[in-house]
Amino acid sequence: MLAARIRKNVVVVELGSVYVRAGYAGEATPRCVWASPTHNLEEWFVDLFARGLLAAKASQLRVVVLESPTVARQWRDARIEALVAAGPPEALAFAPTSVAAAAALARATALVLDVGASECRAIAVCDGYAVRHSLCVGDDLAALVLTCLDRCALDTRRRLAANLAPAGGRAMTPGFDARLCADLRALAPGLDFRIAHADFPRSDLAWTGGSILAAAALVDHRFDGLDPAHPPPDIFAIGSPLVAGIRLDPPIER
């Protein structure tokens, strides 16, 4: 088991608009799912590490924060300040939820459709990297997908259409896949739209992918020498050979 072979000091935290998921790298499901903090981030992070993850101190942890591509810069800076004040952690890194969701599906190229509680986002992931200019936000899911495809290179559109990756709790609605594909095929009959399915709940998809990427980064020593007060740009890539063939630990009994 992957998590048994690595040190239990890498924490993956997905900060959503309604819920926060946290757990250890190499595990298939988060250890805890809490309501998102509304104030006093520093105390909230201390409580999360001590009570939610049963970790002695944040300073003993390497923390990977999964963030939405639409997060405001000032909100990201506030998270960094709160995490550093709570520990500071041994290392701190950020990763986009879109790349993490694609990793959970074992896809280097996918169109991630994040159906969240407050907004819906579509963004393309090509060869392990998020295509930032393809990001679309709105309520009409089929229109979001088509607009996102239109912003991508011509030679990637068929691959992206064949690897749609719905994520988020609202994407678990019964009949979601059939309705989405029917709408897309009616609007763009020339493309073959297919849904990429995973063995994990869509509500946890981004967290599980982040767990995979963080475990691979640990094995690859990509955390070494990171300054928690100045997190680097994205250090994760699905294309790493270490990601291929990773086996996650079984889900934790709740």
PDB file of C-alpha atoms in Angstrom:
ATOM      1  CA  MET A   1       0.000   0.000   0.000  1.00  0.00           C
ATOM      2  CA  LEU A   2       1.319   3.402  -0.977  1.00  0.00           C
ATOM      3  CA  ALA A   3       0.425   5.247   2.224  1.00  0.00           C
ATOM      4  CA  ALA A   4       2.099   2.551   4.302  1.00  0.00           C
ATOM      5  CA  ARG A   5       5.372   3.038   2.430  1.00  0.00           C
ATOM      6  CA  ILE A   6       5.562   6.828   2.750  1.00  0.00           C
ATOM      7  CA  ARG A   7       5.785   9.018   5.809  1.00  0.00           C
ATOM      8  CA  LYS A   8       2.422  10.117   7.185  1.00  0.00           C
ATOM      9  CA  ASN A   9       3.279  13.779   7.095  1.00  0.00           C
ATOM     10  CA  VAL A  10       1.801  14.933   3.793  1.00  0.00           C
ATOM     11  CA  VAL A  11      -1.689  16.370   4.171  1.00  0.00           C
ATOM     12  CA  VAL A  12      -3.994  17.157   1.251  1.00  0.00           C
ATOM     13  CA  VAL A  13      -6.591  19.868   1.908  1.00  0.00           C
ATOM     14  CA  GLU A  14      -9.304  20.731  -0.610  1.00  0.00           C
ATOM     15  CA  LEU A  15     -10.899  24.069   0.229  1.00  0.00           C
ATOM     16  CA  GLY A  16     -14.367  24.221  -1.315  1.00  0.00           C
ATOM     17  CA  SER A  17     -16.967  26.943  -1.011  1.00  0.00           C
ATOM     18  CA  VAL A  18     -19.148  24.790   1.279  1.00  0.00           C
ATOM     19  CA  TYR A  19     -16.990  21.887   2.495  1.00  0.00           C
ATOM     20  CA  VAL A  20     -13.326  21.277   3.231  1.00  0.00           C
ATOM     21  CA  ARG A  21     -11.888  17.799   2.691  1.00  0.00           C
ATOM     22  CA  ALA A  22      -8.634  16.809   4.358  1.00  0.00           C
ATOM     23  CA  GLY A  23      -6.586  13.647   4.672  1.00  0.00           C
ATOM     24  CA  TYR A  24      -3.207  12.052   4.048  1.00  0.00           C
ATOM     25  CA  ALA A  25      -1.485  11.544   0.705  1.00  0.00           C
ATOM     26  CA  GLY A  26      -1.790   8.024  -0.657  1.00  0.00           C
ATOM     27  CA  GLU A  27      -5.234   7.354   0.795  1.00  0.00           C
ATOM     28  CA  ALA A  28      -8.336   6.913  -1.350  1.00  0.00           C
ATOM     29  CA  THR A  29     -10.732   9.057   0.680  1.00  0.00           C
ATOM     30  CA  PRO A  30     -10.365  12.105   2.940  1.00  0.00           C
ATOM     31  CA  ARG A  31     -10.133  11.570   6.695  1.00  0.00           C
ATOM     32  CA  CYS A  32     -12.555  14.389   7.453  1.00  0.00           C
ATOM     33  CA  VAL A  33     -15.099  16.581   5.691  1.00  0.00           C
ATOM     34  CA  TRP A  34     -15.806  19.849   7.517  1.00  0.00           C
ATOM     35  CA  ALA A  35     -17.853  22.935   6.777  1.00  0.00           C
ATOM     36  CA  SER A  36     -15.731  25.654   5.172  1.00  0.00           C
ATOM     37  CA  PRO A  37     -14.423  28.285   7.621  1.00  0.00           C
ATOM     38  CA  THR A  38     -16.111  31.658   7.663  1.00  0.00           C
ATOM     39  CA  HIS A  39     -13.728  33.467  10.015  1.00  0.00           C
ATOM     40  CA  ASN A  40     -10.529  33.048  12.061  1.00  0.00           C
ATOM     41  CA  LEU A  41      -8.669  30.873   9.553  1.00  0.00           C
ATOM     42  CA  GLU A  42      -5.624  30.410  11.795  1.00  0.00           C
ATOM     43  CA  GLU A  43      -7.556  28.771  14.655  1.00  0.00           C
ATOM     44  CA  TRP A  44      -9.560  26.748  12.163  1.00  0.00           C
ATOM     45  CA  PHE A  45      -6.422  25.249  10.589  1.00  0.00           C
ATOM     46  CA  VAL A  46      -4.958  24.452  14.023  1.00  0.00           C
ATOM     47  CA  ASP A  47      -8.188  22.648  14.934  1.00  0.00           C
ATOM     48  CA  LEU A  48      -8.231  20.805  11.601  1.00  0.00           C
ATOM     49  CA  PHE A  49      -4.720  19.429  12.040  1.00  0.00           C
ATOM     50  CA  ALA A  50      -5.123  18.568  15.731  1.00  0.00           C
ATOM     51  CA  ARG A  51      -8.683  17.221  15.853  1.00  0.00           C
ATOM     52  CA  GLY A  52      -9.581  16.363  12.280  1.00  0.00           C
ATOM     53  CA  LEU A  53      -6.291  14.717  11.287  1.00  0.00           C
ATOM     54  CA  LEU A  54      -4.979  13.821  14.762  1.00  0.00           C
ATOM     55  CA  ALA A  55      -1.631  15.416  13.949  1.00  0.00           C
ATOM     56  CA  ALA A  56       0.483  16.739  16.801  1.00  0.00           C
ATOM     57  CA  LYS A  57       1.619  19.958  15.117  1.00  0.00           C
ATOM     58  CA  ALA A  58       1.188  21.638  11.765  1.00  0.00           C
ATOM     59  CA  SER A  59       4.955  22.214  11.733  1.00  0.00           C
ATOM     60  CA  GLN A  60       5.423  18.447  11.301  1.00  0.00           C
ATOM     61  CA  LEU A  61       3.331  18.369   8.129  1.00  0.00           C
ATOM     62  CA  ARG A  62       3.778  19.061   4.452  1.00  0.00           C
ATOM     63  CA  VAL A  63       0.545  20.577   3.208  1.00  0.00           C
ATOM     64  CA  VAL A  64      -0.894  20.494  -0.306  1.00  0.00           C
ATOM     65  CA  VAL A  65      -3.847  22.833  -0.829  1.00  0.00           C
ATOM     66  CA  LEU A  66      -6.189  22.105  -3.729  1.00  0.00           C
ATOM     67  CA  GLU A  67      -7.687  25.330  -5.021  1.00  0.00           C
ATOM     68  CA  SER A  68     -10.185  26.394  -7.643  1.00  0.00           C
ATOM     69  CA  PRO A  69      -8.769  28.185 -10.701  1.00  0.00           C
ATOM     70  CA  THR A  70     -11.191  31.038  -9.962  1.00  0.00           C
ATOM     71  CA  VAL A  71      -9.956  31.696  -6.412  1.00  0.00           C
ATOM     72  CA  ALA A  72      -9.132  35.358  -5.759  1.00  0.00           C
ATOM     73  CA  ARG A  73      -5.497  36.272  -5.158  1.00  0.00           C
ATOM     74  CA  GLN A  74      -6.257  37.957  -1.826  1.00  0.00           C
ATOM     75  CA  TRP A  75      -8.099  34.849  -0.603  1.00  0.00           C
ATOM     76  CA  ARG A  76      -5.138  32.666  -1.535  1.00  0.00           C
ATOM     77  CA  ASP A  77      -2.756  35.020   0.293  1.00  0.00           C
ATOM     78  CA  ALA A  78      -5.019  34.875   3.367  1.00  0.00           C
ATOM     79  CA  ARG A  79      -4.826  31.069   3.346  1.00  0.00           C
ATOM     80  CA  ILE A  80      -1.031  31.154   3.124  1.00  0.00           C
ATOM     81  CA  GLU A  81      -0.817  33.585   6.050  1.00  0.00           C
ATOM     82  CA  ALA A  82      -3.199  31.472   8.148  1.00  0.00           C
ATOM     83  CA  LEU A  83      -1.343  28.223   7.404  1.00  0.00           C
ATOM     84  CA  VAL A  84       2.046  29.772   8.179  1.00  0.00           C
ATOM     85  CA  ALA A  85       0.684  31.284  11.409  1.00  0.00           C
ATOM     86  CA  ALA A  86      -0.800  27.931  12.439  1.00  0.00           C
ATOM     87  CA  GLY A  87       2.484  26.033  12.056  1.00  0.00           C
ATOM     88  CA  PRO A  88       4.182  26.905   9.943  1.00  0.00           C
ATOM     89  CA  PRO A  89       4.083  23.643   7.965  1.00  0.00           C
ATOM     90  CA  GLU A  90       7.303  21.986   6.893  1.00  0.00           C
ATOM     91  CA  ALA A  91       6.352  22.691   3.265  1.00  0.00           C
ATOM     92  CA  LEU A  92       3.373  24.221   1.503  1.00  0.00           C
ATOM     93  CA  ALA A  93       2.252  23.814  -2.100  1.00  0.00           C
ATOM     94  CA  PHE A  94      -0.858  24.545  -4.141  1.00  0.00           C
ATOM     95  CA  ALA A  95      -2.407  22.476  -6.916  1.00  0.00           C
ATOM     96  CA  PRO A  96      -5.396  23.169  -9.192  1.00  0.00           C
ATOM     97  CA  THR A  97      -8.479  21.044  -8.556  1.00  0.00           C
ATOM     98  CA  SER A  98      -8.869  20.508 -12.299  1.00  0.00           C
ATOM     99  CA  VAL A  99      -5.555  18.674 -12.657  1.00  0.00           C
ATOM    100  CA  ALA A 100      -6.267  16.706  -9.481  1.00  0.00           C
ATOM    101  CA  ALA A 101      -9.661  15.560 -10.786  1.00  0.00           C
ATOM    102  CA  ALA A 102      -8.086  14.389 -14.044  1.00  0.00           C
ATOM    103  CA  ALA A 103      -5.430  12.485 -12.089  1.00  0.00           C
ATOM    104  CA  ALA A 104      -8.100  10.591 -10.148  1.00  0.00           C
ATOM    105  CA  LEU A 105      -9.462   9.395 -13.495  1.00  0.00           C
ATOM    106  CA  ALA A 106      -5.978   8.423 -14.711  1.00  0.00           C
ATOM    107  CA  ARG A 107      -6.331  10.939 -17.538  1.00  0.00           C
ATOM    108  CA  ALA A 108      -3.592  13.291 -18.677  1.00  0.00           C
ATOM    109  CA  THR A 109      -6.092  15.001 -20.978  1.00  0.00           C
ATOM    110  CA  ALA A 110      -9.672  15.692 -19.905  1.00  0.00           C
ATOM    111  CA  LEU A 111     -12.297  18.397 -19.816  1.00  0.00           C
ATOM    112  CA  VAL A 112     -13.116  18.853 -16.141  1.00  0.00           C
ATOM    113  CA  LEU A 113     -16.635  20.043 -15.386  1.00  0.00           C
ATOM    114  CA  ASP A 114     -16.735  21.105 -11.738  1.00  0.00           C
ATOM    115  CA  VAL A 115     -20.365  21.330 -10.627  1.00  0.00           C
ATOM    116  CA  GLY A 116     -19.994  23.034  -7.259  1.00  0.00           C
ATOM    117  CA  ALA A 117     -22.457  24.444  -4.771  1.00  0.00           C
ATOM    118  CA  SER A 118     -21.953  28.080  -5.763  1.00  0.00           C
ATOM    119  CA  GLU A 119     -20.836  27.912  -9.401  1.00  0.00           C
ATOM    120  CA  CYS A 120     -20.094  25.587 -12.307  1.00  0.00           C
ATOM    121  CA  ARG A 121     -16.712  25.664 -14.021  1.00  0.00           C
ATOM    122  CA  ALA A 122     -15.316  23.985 -17.115  1.00  0.00           C
ATOM    123  CA  ILE A 123     -11.594  23.871 -17.847  1.00  0.00           C
ATOM    124  CA  ALA A 124      -9.438  21.760 -20.128  1.00  0.00           C
ATOM    125  CA  VAL A 125      -6.480  19.731 -18.878  1.00  0.00           C
ATOM    126  CA  CYS A 126      -4.048  18.810 -21.656  1.00  0.00           C
ATOM    127  CA  ASP A 127      -1.034  16.563 -21.091  1.00  0.00           C
ATOM    128  CA  GLY A 128      -1.257  17.087 -17.346  1.00  0.00           C
ATOM    129  CA  TYR A 129      -1.535  20.876 -17.291  1.00  0.00           C
ATOM    130  CA  ALA A 130      -4.580  23.105 -16.931  1.00  0.00           C
ATOM    131  CA  VAL A 131      -5.273  25.278 -19.985  1.00  0.00           C
ATOM    132  CA  ARG A 132      -6.103  28.447 -18.075  1.00  0.00           C
ATOM    133  CA  HIS A 133      -7.515  30.428 -21.000  1.00  0.00           C
ATOM    134  CA  SER A 134     -10.119  27.677 -21.525  1.00  0.00           C
ATOM    135  CA  LEU A 135     -11.747  28.349 -18.135  1.00  0.00           C
ATOM    136  CA  CYS A 136     -15.488  29.059 -18.314  1.00  0.00           C
ATOM    137  CA  VAL A 137     -17.927  29.811 -15.496  1.00  0.00           C
ATOM    138  CA  GLY A 138     -21.714  29.707 -15.752  1.00  0.00           C
ATOM    139  CA  ASP A 139     -24.915  27.734 -15.191  1.00  0.00           C
ATOM    140  CA  ASP A 140     -25.642  26.115 -18.580  1.00  0.00           C
ATOM    141  CA  LEU A 141     -23.452  22.995 -18.456  1.00  0.00           C
ATOM    142  CA  ALA A 142     -23.654  22.078 -22.135  1.00  0.00           C
ATOM    143  CA  ALA A 143     -22.852  25.653 -23.168  1.00  0.00           C
ATOM    144  CA  LEU A 144     -19.921  25.692 -20.723  1.00  0.00           C
ATOM    145  CA  VAL A 145     -18.438  22.547 -22.260  1.00  0.00           C
ATOM    146  CA  LEU A 146     -18.788  23.826 -25.826  1.00  0.00           C
ATOM    147  CA  THR A 147     -17.337  27.241 -24.973  1.00  0.00           C
ATOM    148  CA  CYS A 148     -14.414  25.570 -23.211  1.00  0.00           C
ATOM    149  CA  LEU A 149     -13.763  23.367 -26.259  1.00  0.00           C
ATOM    150  CA  ASP A 150     -13.952  26.389 -28.536  1.00  0.00           C
ATOM    151  CA  ARG A 151     -11.129  28.022 -26.556  1.00  0.00           C
ATOM    152  CA  CYS A 152      -8.850  24.995 -27.006  1.00  0.00           C
ATOM    153  CA  ALA A 153      -6.618  24.050 -29.915  1.00  0.00           C
ATOM    154  CA  LEU A 154      -8.356  22.246 -32.769  1.00  0.00           C
ATOM    155  CA  ASP A 155      -6.247  19.105 -32.444  1.00  0.00           C
ATOM    156  CA  THR A 156      -7.246  18.637 -28.777  1.00  0.00           C
ATOM    157  CA  ARG A 157     -11.017  19.047 -29.039  1.00  0.00           C
ATOM    158  CA  ARG A 158     -11.918  15.464 -29.962  1.00  0.00           C
ATOM    159  CA  ARG A 159      -9.753  14.064 -27.165  1.00  0.00           C
ATOM    160  CA  LEU A 160     -11.285  16.455 -24.662  1.00  0.00           C
ATOM    161  CA  ALA A 161     -14.847  15.705 -25.798  1.00  0.00           C
ATOM    162  CA  ALA A 162     -14.175  11.979 -25.366  1.00  0.00           C
ATOM    163  CA  ASN A 163     -12.902  12.540 -21.807  1.00  0.00           C
ATOM    164  CA  LEU A 164     -15.483  14.627 -19.966  1.00  0.00           C
ATOM    165  CA  ALA A 165     -14.787  14.570 -16.235  1.00  0.00           C
ATOM    166  CA  PRO A 166     -17.719  15.748 -14.081  1.00  0.00           C
ATOM    167  CA  ALA A 167     -16.712  16.507 -10.487  1.00  0.00           C
ATOM    168  CA  GLY A 168     -18.473  17.848  -7.412  1.00  0.00           C
ATOM    169  CA  GLY A 169     -21.425  16.698  -5.356  1.00  0.00           C
ATOM    170  CA  ARG A 170     -24.065  18.060  -7.731  1.00  0.00           C
ATOM    171  CA  ALA A 171     -22.590  15.959 -10.545  1.00  0.00           C
ATOM    172  CA  MET A 172     -23.825  12.870  -8.664  1.00  0.00           C
ATOM    173  CA  THR A 173     -27.467  13.740  -9.415  1.00  0.00           C
ATOM    174  CA  PRO A 174     -29.280  10.741 -10.984  1.00  0.00           C
ATOM    175  CA  GLY A 175     -29.504  11.108 -14.753  1.00  0.00           C
ATOM    176  CA  PHE A 176     -26.783  13.776 -14.856  1.00  0.00           C
ATOM    177  CA  ASP A 177     -24.565  11.974 -17.394  1.00  0.00           C
ATOM    178  CA  ALA A 178     -27.363  11.014 -19.780  1.00  0.00           C
ATOM    179  CA  ARG A 179     -28.850  14.521 -19.817  1.00  0.00           C
ATOM    180  CA  LEU A 180     -25.484  16.214 -20.311  1.00  0.00           C
ATOM    181  CA  CYS A 181     -24.483  13.938 -23.202  1.00  0.00           C
ATOM    182  CA  ALA A 182     -27.901  14.297 -24.843  1.00  0.00           C
ATOM    183  CA  ASP A 183     -27.695  18.102 -24.692  1.00  0.00           C
ATOM    184  CA  LEU A 184     -24.139  18.119 -26.041  1.00  0.00           C
ATOM    185  CA  ARG A 185     -24.892  15.758 -28.920  1.00  0.00           C
ATOM    186  CA  ALA A 186     -27.894  17.858 -29.886  1.00  0.00           C
ATOM    187  CA  LEU A 187     -25.763  21.015 -29.969  1.00  0.00           C
ATOM    188  CA  ALA A 188     -22.619  19.482 -31.517  1.00  0.00           C
ATOM    189  CA  PRO A 189     -23.504  16.244 -33.352  1.00  0.00           C
ATOM    190  CA  GLY A 190     -20.096  16.083 -34.994  1.00  0.00           C
ATOM    191  CA  LEU A 191     -18.285  15.330 -31.721  1.00  0.00           C
ATOM    192  CA  ASP A 192     -18.278  12.069 -29.783  1.00  0.00           C
ATOM    193  CA  PHE A 193     -18.941  13.063 -26.176  1.00  0.00           C
ATOM    194  CA  ARG A 194     -18.093  10.499 -23.515  1.00  0.00           C
ATOM    195  CA  ILE A 195     -18.051  10.591 -19.718  1.00  0.00           C
ATOM    196  CA  ALA A 196     -14.915   9.384 -17.910  1.00  0.00           C
ATOM    197  CA  HIS A 197     -15.981   7.300 -14.924  1.00  0.00           C
ATOM    198  CA  ALA A 198     -14.052   6.737 -11.694  1.00  0.00           C
ATOM    199  CA  ASP A 199     -14.214   4.317  -8.788  1.00  0.00           C
ATOM    200  CA  PHE A 200     -14.445   7.269  -6.380  1.00  0.00           C
ATOM    201  CA  PRO A 201     -17.412   9.505  -5.519  1.00  0.00           C
ATOM    202  CA  ARG A 202     -17.437  12.637  -7.644  1.00  0.00           C
ATOM    203  CA  SER A 203     -17.707  14.731  -4.503  1.00  0.00           C
ATOM    204  CA  ASP A 204     -14.240  13.431  -3.506  1.00  0.00           C
ATOM    205  CA  LEU A 205     -12.761  13.251  -7.007  1.00  0.00           C
ATOM    206  CA  ALA A 206     -10.476  16.287  -6.774  1.00  0.00           C
ATOM    207  CA  TRP A 207      -9.272  15.327  -3.291  1.00  0.00           C
ATOM    208  CA  THR A 208      -8.461  11.764  -4.371  1.00  0.00           C
ATOM    209  CA  GLY A 209      -6.526  13.042  -7.369  1.00  0.00           C
ATOM    210  CA  GLY A 210      -4.644  15.432  -5.111  1.00  0.00           C
ATOM    211  CA  SER A 211      -3.789  12.487  -2.870  1.00  0.00           C
ATOM    212  CA  ILE A 212      -2.277  10.681  -5.863  1.00  0.00           C
ATOM    213  CA  LEU A 213      -0.282  13.699  -7.024  1.00  0.00           C
ATOM    214  CA  ALA A 214       0.971  14.544  -3.526  1.00  0.00           C
ATOM    215  CA  ALA A 215       2.126  10.963  -2.951  1.00  0.00           C
ATOM    216  CA  ALA A 216       3.978  10.977  -6.268  1.00  0.00           C
ATOM    217  CA  ALA A 217       5.544  14.349  -5.441  1.00  0.00           C
ATOM    218  CA  LEU A 218       6.743  12.988  -2.083  1.00  0.00           C
ATOM    219  CA  VAL A 219       8.363   9.944  -3.679  1.00  0.00           C
ATOM    220  CA  ASP A 220       9.937  12.226  -6.288  1.00  0.00           C
ATOM    221  CA  HIS A 221      11.316  14.554  -3.536  1.00  0.00           C
ATOM    222  CA  ARG A 222       9.514  17.575  -5.009  1.00  0.00           C
ATOM    223  CA  PHE A 223       8.695  18.869  -1.515  1.00  0.00           C
ATOM    224  CA  ASP A 224      12.342  19.142  -0.513  1.00  0.00           C
ATOM    225  CA  GLY A 225      13.519  22.674   0.197  1.00  0.00           C
ATOM    226  CA  LEU A 226      10.138  24.392  -0.249  1.00  0.00           C
ATOM    227  CA  ASP A 227       9.656  27.611   1.719  1.00  0.00           C
ATOM    228  CA  PRO A 228       6.144  27.537   3.264  1.00  0.00           C
ATOM    229  CA  ALA A 229       5.954  31.330   3.287  1.00  0.00           C
ATOM    230  CA  HIS A 230       6.547  31.452  -0.486  1.00  0.00           C
ATOM    231  CA  PRO A 231       4.849  28.466  -2.124  1.00  0.00           C
ATOM    232  CA  PRO A 232       6.135  27.714  -5.636  1.00  0.00           C
ATOM    233  CA  PRO A 233       4.029  27.489  -8.784  1.00  0.00           C
ATOM    234  CA  ASP A 234       2.373  24.148  -9.498  1.00  0.00           C
ATOM    235  CA  ILE A 235       4.901  21.354  -8.787  1.00  0.00           C
ATOM    236  CA  PHE A 236       2.542  18.596  -9.837  1.00  0.00           C
ATOM    237  CA  ALA A 237       2.152  17.021 -13.252  1.00  0.00           C
ATOM    238  CA  ILE A 238       0.156  13.965 -14.232  1.00  0.00           C
ATOM    239  CA  GLY A 239       2.853  13.098 -16.758  1.00  0.00           C
ATOM    240  CA  SER A 240       5.227  12.006 -14.001  1.00  0.00           C
ATOM    241  CA  PRO A 241       6.043   8.294 -14.454  1.00  0.00           C
ATOM    242  CA  LEU A 242       5.559   7.891 -10.703  1.00  0.00           C
ATOM    243  CA  VAL A 243       1.831   8.569 -11.035  1.00  0.00           C
ATOM    244  CA  ALA A 244       1.247   5.678 -13.425  1.00  0.00           C
ATOM    245  CA  GLY A 245       0.199   2.493 -11.680  1.00  0.00           C
ATOM    246  CA  ILE A 246      -0.177   3.975  -8.195  1.00  0.00           C
ATOM    247  CA  ARG A 247      -2.463   1.917  -5.972  1.00  0.00           C
ATOM    248  CA  LEU A 248      -4.339   3.784  -3.276  1.00  0.00           C
ATOM    249  CA  ASP A 249      -5.107   2.483   0.175  1.00  0.00           C
ATOM    250  CA  PRO A 250      -8.676   1.203   0.611  1.00  0.00           C
ATOM    251  CA  PRO A 251     -11.304   3.640   1.929  1.00  0.00           C
ATOM    252  CA  ILE A 252     -11.332   4.287   5.667  1.00  0.00           C
ATOM    253  CA  GLU A 253     -14.258   2.936   7.642  1.00  0.00           C
ATOM    254  CA  ARG A 254     -16.403   5.854   8.843  1.00  0.00           C
TER     255      ARG A 254
END
